[in-house]
Amino acid sequence: MTTPTIKIADIAYGRLRAPDLDAMEAFLSEFGMFRSARTERALYMRGTGPSHHIHVTEKGEPGFVSVGYRVRDEDDLRRLAALPGASGIENVDEPGGGRRVRLRDPVNGFLIEALCGIEQPAALPIAPRPLRWSGDVLKTIGDPQRLQFGPSRVKRLSHAVFSTPRVVETVQWFRQTFGLLITDEMYEGDRSNIVLSFNRLDHGSDPVDHHVLNCYHGEVAGMQHLSYEVQDVDDLFVGHNHLKRVGKYEHMRGVGYHVPGGQVYDYWLDPWGQMHEHWLTTRRFTADSAINLMPAPKEHDPQSKFARSVMPQRKPATA
Ligand SMILES: [Fe+2]
């Protein structure tokens, strides 16, 4: 691979669409996010981390509009703006502000927002899950610590996953444009028949998540899910229990464990069938970590409801 155009700093947000912002806010609140801003046209939700928002919902037909990635500086925006088909550098006319370049992957037409200078509020203070001893500590030695019921508290956006009929060409463009590195690739039959490709950020010797982007082979091109890191394992299980108790939302898969990457997962659908993941990792990787090529696991069934739950792409409000 030749030198990539830039190396992105992180994933920033997913931009979805839904016809009822009240219903989306209710779902995302039960899922564990917090309202950052809301306009007539859109809802902006944040986690406990220091990002203005990590989830945008525009009012409209369900589907996904774009994925935002944070770049390091304006020089990176200029490099991306010079690519064929890219927008110029734009001011973002939304809560949180910032500057961006928009461009499409040439394989599927997925819209990417490269972002810089969005407001960064302070992290939200979060009490640990094991909240308190009941009464006088001396009297309660031996009593169990009690967890409180309630939603998870989402910390940050970890990754986005796409279904595409052309996995290899898609991830090659993402690597070449945004400096991503292969972590794991999985094949079916011949080793060159890659059906799943997990790609991580290149932060040199600083550890990063197993993947910020996963593409898998599917007949339809679209987004499959957005994945959000929660506080810890208590928070993930309490949040799972909470969504079950609420009883309004469809559970897709989990709680389970992805073995190669060491990740705990729990997938839920919003009221329009758009998938959101609660996620934790036990492993981190650096730029030197070896590529892993392996057969696709049996649980990867392209015909399953899980694999076929794909959000179609919607046109941006302003092209
Ligand atoms: Fe995921």
Coordinates of N, CA, C and O in Angstrom, one line a residue, residues 58-195:
E58 N -31.4 12.5 12.1 CA -32.1 13.5 11.3 C -33.5 12.9 11.1 O -33.7 11.7 11.0
K59 N -34.5 13.9 11.1 CA -35.9 13.5 10.9 C -36.1 13.0 9.5 O -35.7 13.8 8.5
G60 N -36.6 11.9 9.3 CA -36.9 11.4 7.9 C -37.0 9.9 7.8 O -37.2 9.2 8.8
E61 N -37.0 9.4 6.6 CA -37.1 8.0 6.4 C -36.0 7.2 7.0 O -34.8 7.6 6.9
P62 N -36.2 6.1 7.7 CA -35.2 5.4 8.4 C -34.0 5.0 7.5 O -34.3 4.7 6.3
G63 N -32.8 5.0 8.0 CA -31.7 4.6 7.2 C -30.4 5.4 7.7 O -30.5 6.1 8.7
F64 N -29.3 5.2 7.1 CA -28.1 5.9 7.5 C -27.7 6.9 6.5 O -27.9 6.7 5.3
V65 N -27.2 8.0 6.9 CA -26.7 9.1 6.0 C -25.2 9.1 5.9 O -24.7 9.1 4.7
S66 N -24.5 8.9 7.0 CA -23.0 9.1 6.9 C -22.4 8.6 8.2 O -23.1 8.3 9.2
V67 N -21.1 8.4 8.1 CA -20.3 8.2 9.3 C -19.3 9.4 9.4 O -18.7 9.7 8.3
G68 N -19.1 9.9 10.6 CA -18.1 11.0 10.8 C -16.8 10.4 11.4 O -16.9 9.6 12.3
Y69 N -15.7 10.9 10.9 CA -14.4 10.5 11.5 C -13.7 11.8 11.9 O -13.7 12.8 11.1
R70 N -13.0 11.8 13.0 CA -12.2 13.0 13.4 C -10.9 12.9 12.8 O -10.2 11.9 12.8
V71 N -10.4 14.0 12.2 CA -9.1 14.1 11.6 C -8.2 14.9 12.6 O -8.7 15.5 13.6
R72 N -6.9 14.9 12.4 CA -6.0 15.5 13.3 C -6.0 17.1 13.3 O -5.9 17.7 14.3
D73 N -6.1 17.6 12.1 CA -6.0 19.1 11.9 C -6.5 19.5 10.6 O -6.9 18.7 9.7
E74 N -6.5 20.8 10.4 CA -7.0 21.4 9.1 C -6.1 20.9 7.9 O -6.6 20.9 6.8
D75 N -4.8 20.6 8.1 CA -4.0 20.1 7.0 C -4.6 18.8 6.5 O -4.6 18.6 5.3
D76 N -5.1 18.0 7.4 CA -5.7 16.7 6.9 C -7.0 17.0 6.1 O -7.3 16.4 5.1
L77 N -7.8 18.0 6.6 CA -8.9 18.4 5.8 C -8.5 18.8 4.4 O -9.2 18.5 3.4
R78 N -7.5 19.6 4.3 CA -7.0 20.1 3.0 C -6.6 18.9 2.1 O -6.9 18.9 0.9
R79 N -5.9 17.9 2.7 CA -5.5 16.8 1.9 C -6.7 16.0 1.3 O -6.7 15.6 0.2
L80 N -7.7 15.9 2.2 CA -8.9 15.1 1.7 C -9.7 16.0 0.7 O -10.2 15.4 -0.3
A81 N -9.7 17.3 0.9 CA -10.5 18.1 0.0 C -9.9 18.1 -1.4 O -10.6 18.4 -2.4
A82 N -8.6 17.7 -1.5 CA -8.0 17.7 -2.8 C -8.3 16.4 -3.6 O -7.9 16.2 -4.8
L83 N -8.9 15.4 -2.9 CA -9.2 14.1 -3.6 C -10.4 14.3 -4.6 O -11.3 15.2 -4.4
P84 N -10.4 13.6 -5.7 CA -11.4 13.7 -6.7 C -12.8 13.4 -6.0 O -13.0 12.5 -5.3
G85 N -13.8 14.3 -6.3 CA -15.1 14.1 -5.8 C -15.4 14.6 -4.4 O -16.5 14.6 -3.9
A86 N -14.3 15.0 -3.7 CA -14.5 15.5 -2.3 C -15.1 16.9 -2.3 O -14.9 17.7 -3.3
S87 N -15.8 17.2 -1.2 CA -16.3 18.6 -1.1 C -15.1 19.5 -0.7 O -14.0 19.0 -0.4
G88 N -15.4 20.8 -0.8 CA -14.4 21.7 -0.2 C -14.5 21.6 1.3 O -15.3 20.8 1.9
I89 N -13.7 22.4 2.0 CA -13.8 22.5 3.5 C -15.0 23.3 3.8 O -15.2 24.5 3.4
E90 N -15.9 22.7 4.6 CA -17.2 23.4 5.0 C -17.3 23.7 6.4 O -16.7 22.9 7.3
N91 N -18.0 24.8 6.8 CA -18.3 25.0 8.2 C -19.5 24.1 8.5 O -20.5 24.1 7.7
V92 N -19.5 23.4 9.6 CA -20.6 22.6 10.0 C -21.7 23.4 10.7 O -21.5 23.9 11.8
D93 N -22.9 23.5 10.0 CA -23.9 24.4 10.5 C -24.9 23.6 11.4 O -26.0 23.3 11.1
E94 N -24.3 23.1 12.6 CA -25.0 22.2 13.5 C -24.5 22.5 14.9 O -23.4 23.0 15.1
P95 N -25.3 22.1 15.9 CA -24.7 22.2 17.3 C -23.4 21.5 17.4 O -23.2 20.5 16.8
G96 N -22.4 22.2 18.1 CA -21.1 21.6 18.2 C -20.1 22.2 17.2 O -18.9 22.2 17.3
G97 N -20.7 22.7 16.0 CA -19.9 23.4 15.0 C -18.8 22.5 14.4 O -19.0 21.3 14.2
G98 N -17.7 23.1 14.1 CA -16.6 22.4 13.5 C -16.5 22.6 12.0 O -17.3 23.4 11.4
R99 N -15.5 22.0 11.4 CA -15.3 22.1 10.0 C -15.2 20.6 9.4 O -14.8 19.7 10.1
R100 N -15.5 20.5 8.1 CA -15.5 19.2 7.6 C -15.3 19.2 6.1 O -15.5 20.2 5.4
V101 N -14.9 18.0 5.6 CA -14.9 17.6 4.2 C -15.7 16.4 4.1 O -15.7 15.5 4.9
R102 N -16.6 16.4 3.0 CA -17.4 15.2 2.8 C -17.0 14.5 1.5 O -16.7 15.2 0.5
L103 N -16.9 13.2 1.6 CA -16.5 12.4 0.4 C -17.2 11.1 0.5 O -17.6 10.6 1.5
R104 N -17.2 10.5 -0.7 CA -17.9 9.2 -0.8 C -16.9 8.1 -1.2 O -16.0 8.3 -2.0
D105 N -17.1 6.9 -0.5 CA -16.3 5.8 -1.0 C -16.8 5.4 -2.4 O -18.0 5.4 -2.7
P106 N -15.8 5.2 -3.3 CA -16.2 5.0 -4.7 C -16.8 3.6 -5.0 O -17.3 3.4 -6.1
V107 N -16.8 2.7 -4.0 CA -17.2 1.4 -4.3 C -18.7 1.3 -4.0 O -19.5 0.7 -4.8
N108 N -19.2 1.8 -2.9 CA -20.6 1.7 -2.5 C -21.3 3.1 -2.5 O -22.5 3.1 -2.3
G109 N -20.5 4.1 -2.5 CA -21.1 5.5 -2.3 C -21.4 5.9 -0.9 O -22.2 6.8 -0.7
F110 N -20.8 5.2 0.1 CA -21.0 5.5 1.5 C -20.5 6.9 1.7 O -19.3 7.2 1.3
L111 N -21.3 7.8 2.4 CA -20.9 9.2 2.6 C -20.1 9.2 3.9 O -20.5 8.7 5.0
I112 N -18.9 9.8 3.8 CA -18.0 10.0 5.0 C -17.8 11.5 5.3 O -17.6 12.3 4.4
E113 N -17.9 11.9 6.6 CA -17.7 13.2 7.0 C -16.3 13.2 7.7 O -16.2 12.5 8.8
A114 N -15.4 13.9 7.2 CA -14.1 14.1 7.9 C -14.2 15.4 8.7 O -14.4 16.4 8.1
L115 N -14.0 15.3 10.0 CA -14.3 16.4 10.9 C -13.2 16.9 11.7 O -12.3 16.2 12.1
C116 N -13.2 18.2 12.0 CA -12.2 18.8 12.8 C -12.8 20.0 13.6 O -13.6 20.7 13.0
G117 N -12.4 20.2 14.8 CA -12.7 21.4 15.5 C -14.1 21.4 16.1 O -14.7 22.5 16.5
I118 N -14.8 20.3 16.2 CA -16.1 20.2 16.9 C -15.9 20.5 18.4 O -14.9 20.0 19.0
E119 N -16.8 21.2 19.0 CA -16.7 21.5 20.4 C -16.5 20.2 21.2 O -17.0 19.1 20.9
Q120 N -15.6 20.3 22.3 CA -15.4 19.2 23.1 C -15.7 19.5 24.6 O -14.9 20.1 25.3
P121 N -16.9 19.2 25.0 CA -17.3 19.5 26.4 C -16.6 18.5 27.4 O -16.0 17.5 27.0
A122 N -16.7 18.9 28.6 CA -16.0 18.0 29.7 C -16.8 16.7 29.7 O -17.9 16.6 29.4
A123 N -16.0 15.7 30.2 CA -16.7 14.3 30.4 C -17.8 14.5 31.4 O -17.7 15.3 32.3
L124 N -18.8 13.6 31.3 CA -19.8 13.6 32.4 C -19.4 12.8 33.6 O -18.8 11.7 33.4
P125 N -19.6 13.3 34.8 CA -19.2 12.5 35.9 C -20.2 11.3 36.1 O -21.4 11.5 36.0
I126 N -19.7 10.2 36.3 CA -20.5 9.0 36.4 C -20.1 8.2 37.7 O -19.0 7.9 37.9
A127 N -21.1 7.9 38.5 CA -20.9 7.1 39.7 C -20.6 5.7 39.3 O -21.2 5.2 38.3
P128 N -19.7 5.0 40.0 CA -19.5 3.6 39.7 C -20.8 2.8 40.0 O -21.6 3.2 40.8
R129 N -21.0 1.7 39.3 CA -22.2 0.9 39.4 C -22.4 0.3 40.8 O -23.5 0.4 41.3
P130 N -21.4 -0.3 41.4 CA -21.6 -0.8 42.8 C -21.7 0.5 43.7 O -20.7 1.1 44.1
L131 N -23.0 0.9 44.0 CA -23.2 2.2 44.4 C -22.9 2.4 45.9 O -22.3 3.4 46.3
R132 N -23.4 1.6 46.7 CA -23.3 1.9 48.2 C -23.5 0.7 49.0 O -24.2 -0.2 48.6
W133 N -23.0 0.8 50.2 CA -23.3 -0.2 51.2 C -24.6 0.3 51.9 O -24.8 1.5 52.0
S134 N -25.4 -0.6 52.3 CA -26.6 -0.1 53.0 C -26.3 0.2 54.5 O -25.9 -0.7 55.1
G135 N -26.5 1.4 54.9 CA -26.3 1.7 56.3 C -24.8 1.8 56.6 O -23.9 2.0 55.8
D136 N -24.5 1.6 57.9 CA -23.2 1.7 58.5 C -22.3 0.6 57.9 O -22.6 -0.6 58.0
V137 N -21.2 1.0 57.4 CA -20.3 0.0 56.8 C -19.9 -1.1 57.8 O -19.9 -2.3 57.5
L138 N -19.6 -0.7 59.0 CA -19.2 -1.7 60.0 C -20.3 -2.7 60.3 O -20.0 -3.9 60.5
K139 N -21.6 -2.3 60.2 CA -22.7 -3.2 60.4 C -23.0 -4.1 59.2 O -23.6 -5.1 59.3
T140 N -22.5 -3.7 58.0 CA -22.9 -4.4 56.8 C -21.7 -5.3 56.2 O -21.8 -5.7 55.1
I141 N -20.7 -5.4 57.0 CA -19.6 -6.3 56.5 C -20.2 -7.6 56.3 O -20.9 -8.2 57.1
G142 N -20.0 -8.2 55.1 CA -20.6 -9.5 54.8 C -21.8 -9.4 53.9 O -22.2 -10.3 53.3
D143 N -22.4 -8.2 53.9 CA -23.6 -8.0 53.0 C -23.1 -7.8 51.6 O -22.0 -7.3 51.4
P144 N -23.9 -8.2 50.7 CA -23.5 -8.0 49.3 C -23.6 -6.5 48.9 O -24.4 -5.8 49.4
Q145 N -22.7 -6.1 48.0 CA -22.9 -4.7 47.5 C -24.0 -4.8 46.5 O -24.2 -5.8 45.7
R146 N -24.8 -3.7 46.5 CA -26.0 -3.7 45.7 C -25.8 -2.9 44.4 O -25.4 -1.8 44.5
L147 N -26.1 -3.5 43.3 CA -26.1 -2.7 42.0 C -27.5 -2.0 41.9 O -28.5 -2.5 42.3
Q148 N -27.5 -0.9 41.2 CA -28.7 -0.2 40.9 C -29.2 -0.5 39.5 O -28.4 -0.5 38.6
F149 N -30.5 -0.7 39.4 CA -31.1 -0.9 38.1 C -31.0 0.4 37.3 O -31.0 1.5 37.9
G150 N -31.0 0.3 36.0 CA -31.0 1.5 35.1 C -30.3 1.2 33.8 O -29.7 0.1 33.6
P151 N -30.3 2.2 32.9 CA -29.7 2.0 31.6 C -28.2 1.9 31.8 O -27.6 2.4 32.8
S152 N -27.5 1.3 30.8 CA -26.0 1.5 30.7 C -25.7 3.0 30.6 O -26.6 3.8 30.3
R153 N -24.5 3.3 30.8 CA -24.0 4.7 30.6 C -23.0 4.6 29.4 O -21.8 4.2 29.7
V154 N -23.4 4.9 28.2 CA -22.5 4.8 27.1 C -21.4 5.8 27.2 O -21.6 6.9 27.6
K155 N -20.2 5.3 26.9 CA -19.0 6.2 27.1 C -18.6 6.9 25.7 O -18.5 8.1 25.6
R156 N -18.5 6.0 24.7 CA -18.0 6.6 23.4 C -18.4 5.7 22.3 O -18.8 4.5 22.5
L157 N -18.3 6.2 21.1 CA -18.5 5.4 19.9 C -17.2 4.6 19.6 O -16.1 5.2 19.5
S158 N -17.4 3.3 19.3 CA -16.2 2.5 19.0 C -16.0 2.2 17.6 O -14.9 2.3 17.0
H159 N -17.1 1.8 16.9 CA -16.9 1.4 15.5 C -18.2 1.4 14.7 O -19.3 1.4 15.3
A160 N -18.1 1.4 13.4 CA -19.2 1.2 12.5 C -19.0 0.0 11.6 O -17.8 -0.3 11.3
V161 N -20.0 -0.7 11.3 CA -19.9 -1.9 10.5 C -20.8 -1.8 9.2 O -22.0 -1.3 9.3
F162 N -20.2 -2.1 8.1 CA -20.9 -2.0 6.8 C -21.1 -3.4 6.1 O -20.1 -4.2 6.2
S163 N -22.2 -3.6 5.5 CA -22.4 -4.7 4.6 C -22.1 -4.2 3.2 O -22.5 -3.1 2.8
T164 N -21.4 -5.0 2.4 CA -21.1 -4.6 1.0 C -20.9 -5.8 0.1 O -20.3 -6.8 0.6
P165 N -21.3 -5.8 -1.1 CA -21.0 -6.9 -2.0 C -19.5 -6.9 -2.4 O -19.1 -7.9 -2.9
R166 N -18.7 -5.9 -2.1 CA -17.3 -5.8 -2.5 C -16.5 -5.4 -1.3 O -16.0 -4.3 -1.2
V167 N -16.2 -6.4 -0.5 CA -15.4 -6.2 0.8 C -14.0 -5.7 0.5 O -13.6 -4.6 1.0
V168 N -13.3 -6.4 -0.3 CA -11.9 -6.1 -0.5 C -11.7 -4.6 -1.1 O -10.9 -3.9 -0.5
E169 N -12.4 -4.3 -2.1 CA -12.3 -3.0 -2.7 C -12.7 -1.9 -1.7 O -12.1 -0.8 -1.6
T170 N -13.7 -2.2 -0.9 CA -14.2 -1.2 0.0 C -13.1 -0.9 1.1 O -12.8 0.3 1.4
V171 N -12.6 -1.9 1.7 CA -11.6 -1.7 2.8 C -10.3 -1.1 2.3 O -9.6 -0.4 2.9
Q172 N -10.0 -1.5 1.0 CA -8.8 -0.9 0.4 C -8.9 0.6 0.3 O -8.0 1.4 0.6
W173 N -10.1 1.1 -0.1 CA -10.3 2.5 -0.2 C -10.2 3.2 1.2 O -9.5 4.2 1.4
F174 N -10.8 2.6 2.2 CA -10.8 3.1 3.6 C -9.3 3.2 4.1 O -8.9 4.1 4.7
R175 N -8.6 2.1 3.8 CA -7.2 2.1 4.3 C -6.3 3.1 3.6 O -5.5 3.8 4.2
Q176 N -6.5 3.2 2.3 CA -5.7 4.2 1.5 C -6.1 5.6 1.9 O -5.2 6.5 1.9
T177 N -7.3 5.9 2.2 CA -7.8 7.3 2.4 C -7.5 7.7 3.8 O -7.2 8.8 4.1
F178 N -7.8 6.8 4.8 CA -7.8 7.1 6.2 C -6.7 6.5 7.0 O -6.7 6.6 8.3
G179 N -5.9 5.7 6.4 CA -4.7 5.1 7.1 C -5.1 4.0 8.1 O -4.4 3.8 9.1
L180 N -6.1 3.3 7.8 CA -6.5 2.2 8.7 C -5.6 1.0 8.4 O -5.0 0.8 7.4
L181 N -5.5 0.1 9.4 CA -4.7 -1.1 9.4 C -5.5 -2.3 9.5 O -6.5 -2.3 10.3
I182 N -5.1 -3.4 8.8 CA -5.9 -4.7 9.0 C -5.6 -5.3 10.3 O -4.4 -5.4 10.7
T183 N -6.6 -5.7 11.0 CA -6.4 -6.5 12.3 C -6.7 -8.0 12.0 O -5.8 -8.8 12.1
D184 N -7.9 -8.3 11.7 CA -8.3 -9.7 11.3 C -9.0 -9.7 10.0 O -9.9 -8.8 9.7
E185 N -8.8 -10.7 9.2 CA -9.6 -10.9 8.0 C -10.0 -12.4 8.0 O -9.2 -13.3 8.4
M186 N -11.2 -12.7 7.5 CA -11.8 -14.0 7.6 C -12.3 -14.4 6.2 O -12.8 -13.5 5.5
Y187 N -12.0 -15.6 5.8 CA -12.3 -16.1 4.4 C -13.3 -17.3 4.5 O -13.4 -17.9 5.5
E188 N -13.9 -17.5 3.3 CA -14.7 -18.7 3.1 C -14.2 -19.4 1.9 O -14.0 -18.8 0.9
G189 N -13.9 -20.7 2.0 CA -13.4 -21.5 0.9 C -11.9 -21.0 0.7 O -11.1 -21.2 1.5
D190 N -11.7 -20.4 -0.5 CA -10.4 -20.0 -0.8 C -9.9 -18.9 0.1 O -10.7 -18.0 0.4
R191 N -8.6 -18.9 0.4 CA -8.1 -17.8 1.3 C -8.2 -16.4 0.8 O -8.1 -15.5 1.5
S192 N -8.3 -16.3 -0.5 CA -8.5 -15.0 -1.1 C -9.9 -14.5 -1.1 O -10.2 -13.3 -1.3
N193 N -10.8 -15.4 -0.7 CA -12.3 -15.0 -0.6 C -12.6 -14.4 0.7 O -13.2 -15.0 1.6
I194 N -12.2 -13.1 0.9 CA -12.4 -12.4 2.2 C -13.8 -12.0 2.4 O -14.4 -11.3 1.5
V195 N -14.4 -12.5 3.4 CA -15.9 -12.1 3.7 C -16.1 -11.2 4.9 O -17.1 -10.7 5.1

